[in-house]
Short mmCIF file of C-alpha atoms in Angstrom, two decimals:
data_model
loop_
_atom_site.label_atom_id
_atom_site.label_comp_id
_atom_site.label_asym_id
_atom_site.label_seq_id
_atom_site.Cartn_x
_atom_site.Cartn_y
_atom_site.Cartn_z
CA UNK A 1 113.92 89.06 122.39
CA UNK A 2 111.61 89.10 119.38
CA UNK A 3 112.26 91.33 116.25
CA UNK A 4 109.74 94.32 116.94
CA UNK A 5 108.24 94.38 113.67
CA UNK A 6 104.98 96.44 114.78
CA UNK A 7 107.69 98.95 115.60
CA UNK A 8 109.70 99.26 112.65
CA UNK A 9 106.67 99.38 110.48
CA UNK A 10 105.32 102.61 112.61
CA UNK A 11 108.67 103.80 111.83
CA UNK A 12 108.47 103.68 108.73
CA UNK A 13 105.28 104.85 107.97
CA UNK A 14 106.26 107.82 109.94
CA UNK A 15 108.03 108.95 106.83
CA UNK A 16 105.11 108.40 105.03
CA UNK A 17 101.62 110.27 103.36
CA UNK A 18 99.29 107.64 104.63
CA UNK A 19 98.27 107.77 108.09
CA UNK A 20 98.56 105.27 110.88
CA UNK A 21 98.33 103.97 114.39
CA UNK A 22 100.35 101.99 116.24
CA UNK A 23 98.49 100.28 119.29
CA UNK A 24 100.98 98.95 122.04
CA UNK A 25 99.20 96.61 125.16
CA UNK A 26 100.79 97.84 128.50
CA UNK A 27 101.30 95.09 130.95
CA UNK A 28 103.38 94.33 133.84
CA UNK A 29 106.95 93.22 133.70
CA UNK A 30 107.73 89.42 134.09
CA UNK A 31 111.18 88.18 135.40
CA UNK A 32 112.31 92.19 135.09
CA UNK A 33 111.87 91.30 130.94
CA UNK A 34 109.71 93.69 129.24
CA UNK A 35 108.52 92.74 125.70
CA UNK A 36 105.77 95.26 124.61
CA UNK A 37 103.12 93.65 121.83
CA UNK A 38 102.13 96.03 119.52
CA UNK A 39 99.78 96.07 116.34
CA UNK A 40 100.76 99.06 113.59
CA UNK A 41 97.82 99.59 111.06
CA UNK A 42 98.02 102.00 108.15
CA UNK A 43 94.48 103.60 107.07
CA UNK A 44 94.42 101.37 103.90
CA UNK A 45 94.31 98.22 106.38
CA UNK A 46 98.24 97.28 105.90
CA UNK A 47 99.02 95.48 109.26
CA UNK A 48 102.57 94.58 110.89
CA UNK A 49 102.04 93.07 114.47
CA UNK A 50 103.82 91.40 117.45
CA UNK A 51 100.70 89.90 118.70
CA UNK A 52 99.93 86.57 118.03
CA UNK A 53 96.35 86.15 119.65
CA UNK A 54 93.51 86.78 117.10
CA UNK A 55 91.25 87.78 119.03
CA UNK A 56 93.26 90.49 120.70
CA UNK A 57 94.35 91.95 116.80
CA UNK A 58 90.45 91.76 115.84
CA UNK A 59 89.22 93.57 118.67
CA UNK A 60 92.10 96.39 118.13
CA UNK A 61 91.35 96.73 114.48
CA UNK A 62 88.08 98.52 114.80
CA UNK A 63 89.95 100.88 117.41
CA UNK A 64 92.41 102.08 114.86
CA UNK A 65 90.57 102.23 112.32
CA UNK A 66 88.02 104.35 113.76
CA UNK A 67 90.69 106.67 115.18
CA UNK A 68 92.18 107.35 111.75
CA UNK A 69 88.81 107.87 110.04
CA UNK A 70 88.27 110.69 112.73
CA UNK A 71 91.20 112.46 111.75
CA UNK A 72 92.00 112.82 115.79
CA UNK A 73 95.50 113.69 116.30
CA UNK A 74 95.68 112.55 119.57
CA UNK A 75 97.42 109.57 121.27
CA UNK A 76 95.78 108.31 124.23
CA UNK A 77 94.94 105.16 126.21
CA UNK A 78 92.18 102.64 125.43
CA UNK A 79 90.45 99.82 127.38
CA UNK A 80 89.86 97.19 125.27
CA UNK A 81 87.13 94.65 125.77
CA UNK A 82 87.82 90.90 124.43
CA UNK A 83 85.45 88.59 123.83
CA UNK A 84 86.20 86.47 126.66
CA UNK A 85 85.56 89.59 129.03
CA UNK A 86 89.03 90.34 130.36
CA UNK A 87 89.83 93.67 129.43
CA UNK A 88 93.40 95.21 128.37
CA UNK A 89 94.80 98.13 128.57
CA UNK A 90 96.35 99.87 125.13
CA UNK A 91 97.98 103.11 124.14
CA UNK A 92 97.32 103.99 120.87
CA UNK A 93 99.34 106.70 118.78
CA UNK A 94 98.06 108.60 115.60
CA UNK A 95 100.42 109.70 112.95
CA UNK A 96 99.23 112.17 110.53
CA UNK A 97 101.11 113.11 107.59
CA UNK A 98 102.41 117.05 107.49
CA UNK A 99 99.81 119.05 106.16
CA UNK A 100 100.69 120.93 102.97
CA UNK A 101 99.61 124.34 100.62
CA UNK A 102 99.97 124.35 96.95
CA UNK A 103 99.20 128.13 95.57
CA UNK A 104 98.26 128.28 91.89
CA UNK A 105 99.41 131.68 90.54
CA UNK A 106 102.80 133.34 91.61
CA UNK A 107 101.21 137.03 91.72
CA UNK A 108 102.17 139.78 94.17
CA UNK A 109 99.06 138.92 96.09
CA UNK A 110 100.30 135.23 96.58
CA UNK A 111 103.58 136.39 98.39
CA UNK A 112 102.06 136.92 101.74
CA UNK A 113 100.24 134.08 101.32
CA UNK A 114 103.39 132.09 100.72
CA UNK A 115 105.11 133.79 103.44
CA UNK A 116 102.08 133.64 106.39
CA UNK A 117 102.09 129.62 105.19
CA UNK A 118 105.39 128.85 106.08
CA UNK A 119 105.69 130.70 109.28
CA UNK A 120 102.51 128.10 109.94
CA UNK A 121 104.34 125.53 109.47
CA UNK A 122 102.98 124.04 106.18
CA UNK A 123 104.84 123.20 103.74
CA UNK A 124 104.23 125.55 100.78
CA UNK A 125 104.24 124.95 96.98
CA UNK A 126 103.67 127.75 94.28
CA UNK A 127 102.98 126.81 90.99
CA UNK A 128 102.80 128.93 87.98
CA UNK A 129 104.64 128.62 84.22
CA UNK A 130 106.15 132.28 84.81
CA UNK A 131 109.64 131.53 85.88
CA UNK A 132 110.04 135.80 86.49
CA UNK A 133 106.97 135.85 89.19
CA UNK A 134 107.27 132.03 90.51
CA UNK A 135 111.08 132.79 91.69
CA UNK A 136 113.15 131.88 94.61
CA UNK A 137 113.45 135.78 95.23
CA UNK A 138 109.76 135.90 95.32
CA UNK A 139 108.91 132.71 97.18
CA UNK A 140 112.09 131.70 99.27
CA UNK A 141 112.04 128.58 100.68
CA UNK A 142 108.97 127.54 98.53
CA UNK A 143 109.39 124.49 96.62
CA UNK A 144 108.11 125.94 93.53
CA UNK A 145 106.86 123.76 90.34
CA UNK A 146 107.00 126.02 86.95
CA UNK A 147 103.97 124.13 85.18
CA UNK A 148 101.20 124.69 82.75
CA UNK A 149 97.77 123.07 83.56
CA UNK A 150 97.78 120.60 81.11
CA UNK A 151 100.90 119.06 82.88
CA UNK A 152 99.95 119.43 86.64
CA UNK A 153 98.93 115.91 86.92
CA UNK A 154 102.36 114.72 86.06
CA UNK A 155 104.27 117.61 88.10
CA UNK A 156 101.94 118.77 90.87
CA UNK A 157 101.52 115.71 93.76
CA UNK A 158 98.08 116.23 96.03
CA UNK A 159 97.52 113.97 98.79
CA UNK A 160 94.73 114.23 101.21
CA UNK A 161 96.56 116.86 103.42
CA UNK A 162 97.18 119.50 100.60
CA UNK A 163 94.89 122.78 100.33
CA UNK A 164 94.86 124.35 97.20
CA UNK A 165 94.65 128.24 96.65
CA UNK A 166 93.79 129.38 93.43
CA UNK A 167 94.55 132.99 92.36
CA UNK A 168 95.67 133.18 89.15
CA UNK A 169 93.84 135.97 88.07
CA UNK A 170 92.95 134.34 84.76
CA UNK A 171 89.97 132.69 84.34
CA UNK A 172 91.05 129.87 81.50
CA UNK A 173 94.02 129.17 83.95
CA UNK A 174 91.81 129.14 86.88
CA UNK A 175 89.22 126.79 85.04
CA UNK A 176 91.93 124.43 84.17
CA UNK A 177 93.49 124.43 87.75
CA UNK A 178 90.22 123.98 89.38
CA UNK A 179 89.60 120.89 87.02
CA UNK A 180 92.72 119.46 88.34
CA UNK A 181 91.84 120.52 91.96
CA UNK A 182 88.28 119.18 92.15
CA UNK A 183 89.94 115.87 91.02
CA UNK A 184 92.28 115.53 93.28
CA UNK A 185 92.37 114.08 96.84
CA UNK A 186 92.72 117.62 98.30
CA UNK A 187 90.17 118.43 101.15
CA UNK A 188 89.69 122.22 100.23
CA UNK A 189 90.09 123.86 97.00
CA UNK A 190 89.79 127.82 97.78
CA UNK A 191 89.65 130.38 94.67
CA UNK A 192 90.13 133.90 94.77
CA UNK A 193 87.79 136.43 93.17
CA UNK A 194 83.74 136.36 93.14
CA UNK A 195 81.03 134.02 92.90
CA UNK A 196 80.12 135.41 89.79
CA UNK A 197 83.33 133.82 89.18
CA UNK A 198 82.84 130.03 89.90
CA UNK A 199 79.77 129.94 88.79
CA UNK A 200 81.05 130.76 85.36
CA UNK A 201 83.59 128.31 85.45
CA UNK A 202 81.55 125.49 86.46
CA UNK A 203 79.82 126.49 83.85
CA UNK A 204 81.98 126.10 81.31
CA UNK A 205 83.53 123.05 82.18
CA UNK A 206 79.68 121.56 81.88
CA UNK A 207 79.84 122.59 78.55
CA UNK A 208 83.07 120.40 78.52
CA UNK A 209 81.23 117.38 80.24
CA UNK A 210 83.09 118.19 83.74
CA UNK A 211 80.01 117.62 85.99
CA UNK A 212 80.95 117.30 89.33
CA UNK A 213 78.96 115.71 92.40
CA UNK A 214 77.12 118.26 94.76
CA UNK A 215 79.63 116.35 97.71
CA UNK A 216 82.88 117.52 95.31
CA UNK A 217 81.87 120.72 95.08
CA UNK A 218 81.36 120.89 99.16
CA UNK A 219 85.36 121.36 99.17
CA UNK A 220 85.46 124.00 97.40
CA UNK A 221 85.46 127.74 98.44
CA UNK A 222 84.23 130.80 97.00
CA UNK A 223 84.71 133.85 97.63
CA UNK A 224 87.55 132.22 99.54
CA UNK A 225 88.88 133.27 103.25
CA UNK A 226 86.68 134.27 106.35
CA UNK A 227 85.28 137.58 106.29
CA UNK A 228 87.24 139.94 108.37
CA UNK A 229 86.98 143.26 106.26
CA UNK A 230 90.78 142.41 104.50
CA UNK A 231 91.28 144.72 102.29
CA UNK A 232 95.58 144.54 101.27
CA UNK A 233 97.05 141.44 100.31
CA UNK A 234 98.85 140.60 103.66
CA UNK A 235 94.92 141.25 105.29
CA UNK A 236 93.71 138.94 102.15
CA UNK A 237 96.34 136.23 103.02
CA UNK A 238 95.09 136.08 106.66
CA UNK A 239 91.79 135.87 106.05
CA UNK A 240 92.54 132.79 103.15
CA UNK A 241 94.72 130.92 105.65
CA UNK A 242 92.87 131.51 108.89
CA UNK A 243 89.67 129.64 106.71
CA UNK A 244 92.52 126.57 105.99
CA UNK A 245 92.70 126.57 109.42
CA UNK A 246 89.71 126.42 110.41
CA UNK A 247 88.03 123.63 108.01
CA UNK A 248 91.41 121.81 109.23
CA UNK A 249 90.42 121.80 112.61
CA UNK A 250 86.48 121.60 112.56
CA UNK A 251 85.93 124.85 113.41
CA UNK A 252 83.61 127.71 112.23
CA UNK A 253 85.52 130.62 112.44
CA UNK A 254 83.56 133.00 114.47
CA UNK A 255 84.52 135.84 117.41
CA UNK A 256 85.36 133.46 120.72
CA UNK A 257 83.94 136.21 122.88
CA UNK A 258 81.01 134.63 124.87
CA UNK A 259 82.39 131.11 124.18
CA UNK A 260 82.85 128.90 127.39
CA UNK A 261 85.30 126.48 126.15
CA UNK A 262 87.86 128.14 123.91
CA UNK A 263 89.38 124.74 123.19
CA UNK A 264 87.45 122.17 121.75
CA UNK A 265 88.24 118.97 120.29
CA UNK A 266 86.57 118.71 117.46
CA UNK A 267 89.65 119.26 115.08
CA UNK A 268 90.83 117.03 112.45
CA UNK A 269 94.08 117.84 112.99
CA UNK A 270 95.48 119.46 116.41
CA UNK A 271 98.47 121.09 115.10
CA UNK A 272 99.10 122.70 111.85
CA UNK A 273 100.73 119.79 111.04
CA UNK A 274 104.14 118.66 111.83
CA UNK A 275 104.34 114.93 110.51
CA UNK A 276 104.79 113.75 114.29
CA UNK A 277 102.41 110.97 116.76
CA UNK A 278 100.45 113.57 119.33
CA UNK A 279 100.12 113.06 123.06
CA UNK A 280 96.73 113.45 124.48
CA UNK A 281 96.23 116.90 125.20
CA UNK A 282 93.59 118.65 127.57
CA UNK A 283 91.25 121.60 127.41
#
């Protein structure tokens, strides 16, 4: 029996903060031996396969890849067409990294945040240089990074699956942090207080020479949360994460009275975010 390396490599990359699929042809037993082929393909194109016909591995390429750049989490079967005309059969799984928070500022307000994060299963990461308010009594189960800004790039890892909540209720710290945040891989940079707000800190970090693009500033959020009347922090922290969950998943966040289809599949990811390969799911 050949060494599955296709399947050691999904393995692998399982552990991982890239994301990948792992295509596997279904065919018929021969002899009552059962050897599946399989291709594993990481979004940045690194392959590991079992398949040795090239034309079978170029016309599952494109499948993968296409899956993975739609941020679908959803395994499910695909008919492939070869070149020849004869057609196969392939399941293809999706792994998606576990999606993460960082909060910038360790404030009173940022506890239910912290708290409401976790109990949605992201993994949540305060960061703030005040060891008194950024403490394990404050934020248990937190990892929790006691930084300044000018040393977040060395201490504070983003990856495309991180959100970023900024509420430090200090402007210079919040200019510094959004800097950081804007430059970073992060799909949504949120930041508390008004729009008065960001538009003076974008303002000074022109003065600085930090222009950035009209499609950078697209992630970023302000006022930040969906607008449902919170007024205490626990109401604020709602709001801030049901928004994270919504840009997540593709949605707008409006009332689903009068909706026909409550689920839709339009998400990027279709759970919060547990690290794991999905099976297709249904309406």
């Amino acid at each position: 029996m050949m060494e599955d390396k296709a399947y050691a490599f999904w393995l692998a990359a399982n552990k991982g903060e890239e994301k990948c699929c792992l295509a596997t042809i279904i065919q018929l037993e021969t002899e009552g031996k059962y050897e599946p082929l399989r291709l594993c393909m990481t979004e940045s194109g690194k392959i590991e396969t079992t398949i040795d016909q090239t034309d079978i591995i170029h016309a599952i390429r494109p499948i993968l890849m296409e899956k993975m750049q739609a941020h679908l989490g959803q395994s499910e079967m695909q008919e492939v067409i070869l070149k020849s005309g004869d057609t196969l059969q392939v399941f293809v799984d999706i792994y998606i990294p576990k999606s993460k928070i960082i909060i910038f500022g360790a404030g009173h307000d940022a506890i239910p945040v912290a708290h409401f994060s976790q109990k949605l299963g992201f993994e949540t990461t305060v960061v703030d240089a005040r060891e008194t308010f950024n403490s394990a009594e404050n934020f248990p189960n937190c990892e929790r990074i006691i930084a300044h800004p000018s040393s977040f790039t060395e201490k504070v890892p983003v990856s495309p699956f991180t959100y970023v909540i900024i509420m430090n209720h200090h402007i210079e710290k919040d200019r510094e942090t959004l800097q950081f945040a804007l430059q970073s891989p992060s799909p949504y940079v949120g930041v508390l207080g008004p729009r008065s707000r960001r538009e003076k800190m974008l303002t000074q970090l022109k003065e600085d020479d930090v222009i950035f693009s009209g499609e950078v500033l697209e992630k970023m959020y302000n006022p930040i949360g969906l607008d449902i009347g919170a007024e205490t922090p626990e109401e604020i922290a709602i709001s801030i994460l049901s928004e994270i969950i919504a840009i997540q998943k593709g949605h707008q966040g409006g009332f689903l009275h009068d909706q026909h289809q409550i689920h839709r599949h339009t998400s990027k990811y279709e759970e919060v975010g547990k690290g794991i390969s999905y099976v297709q799911g249904t309406n």
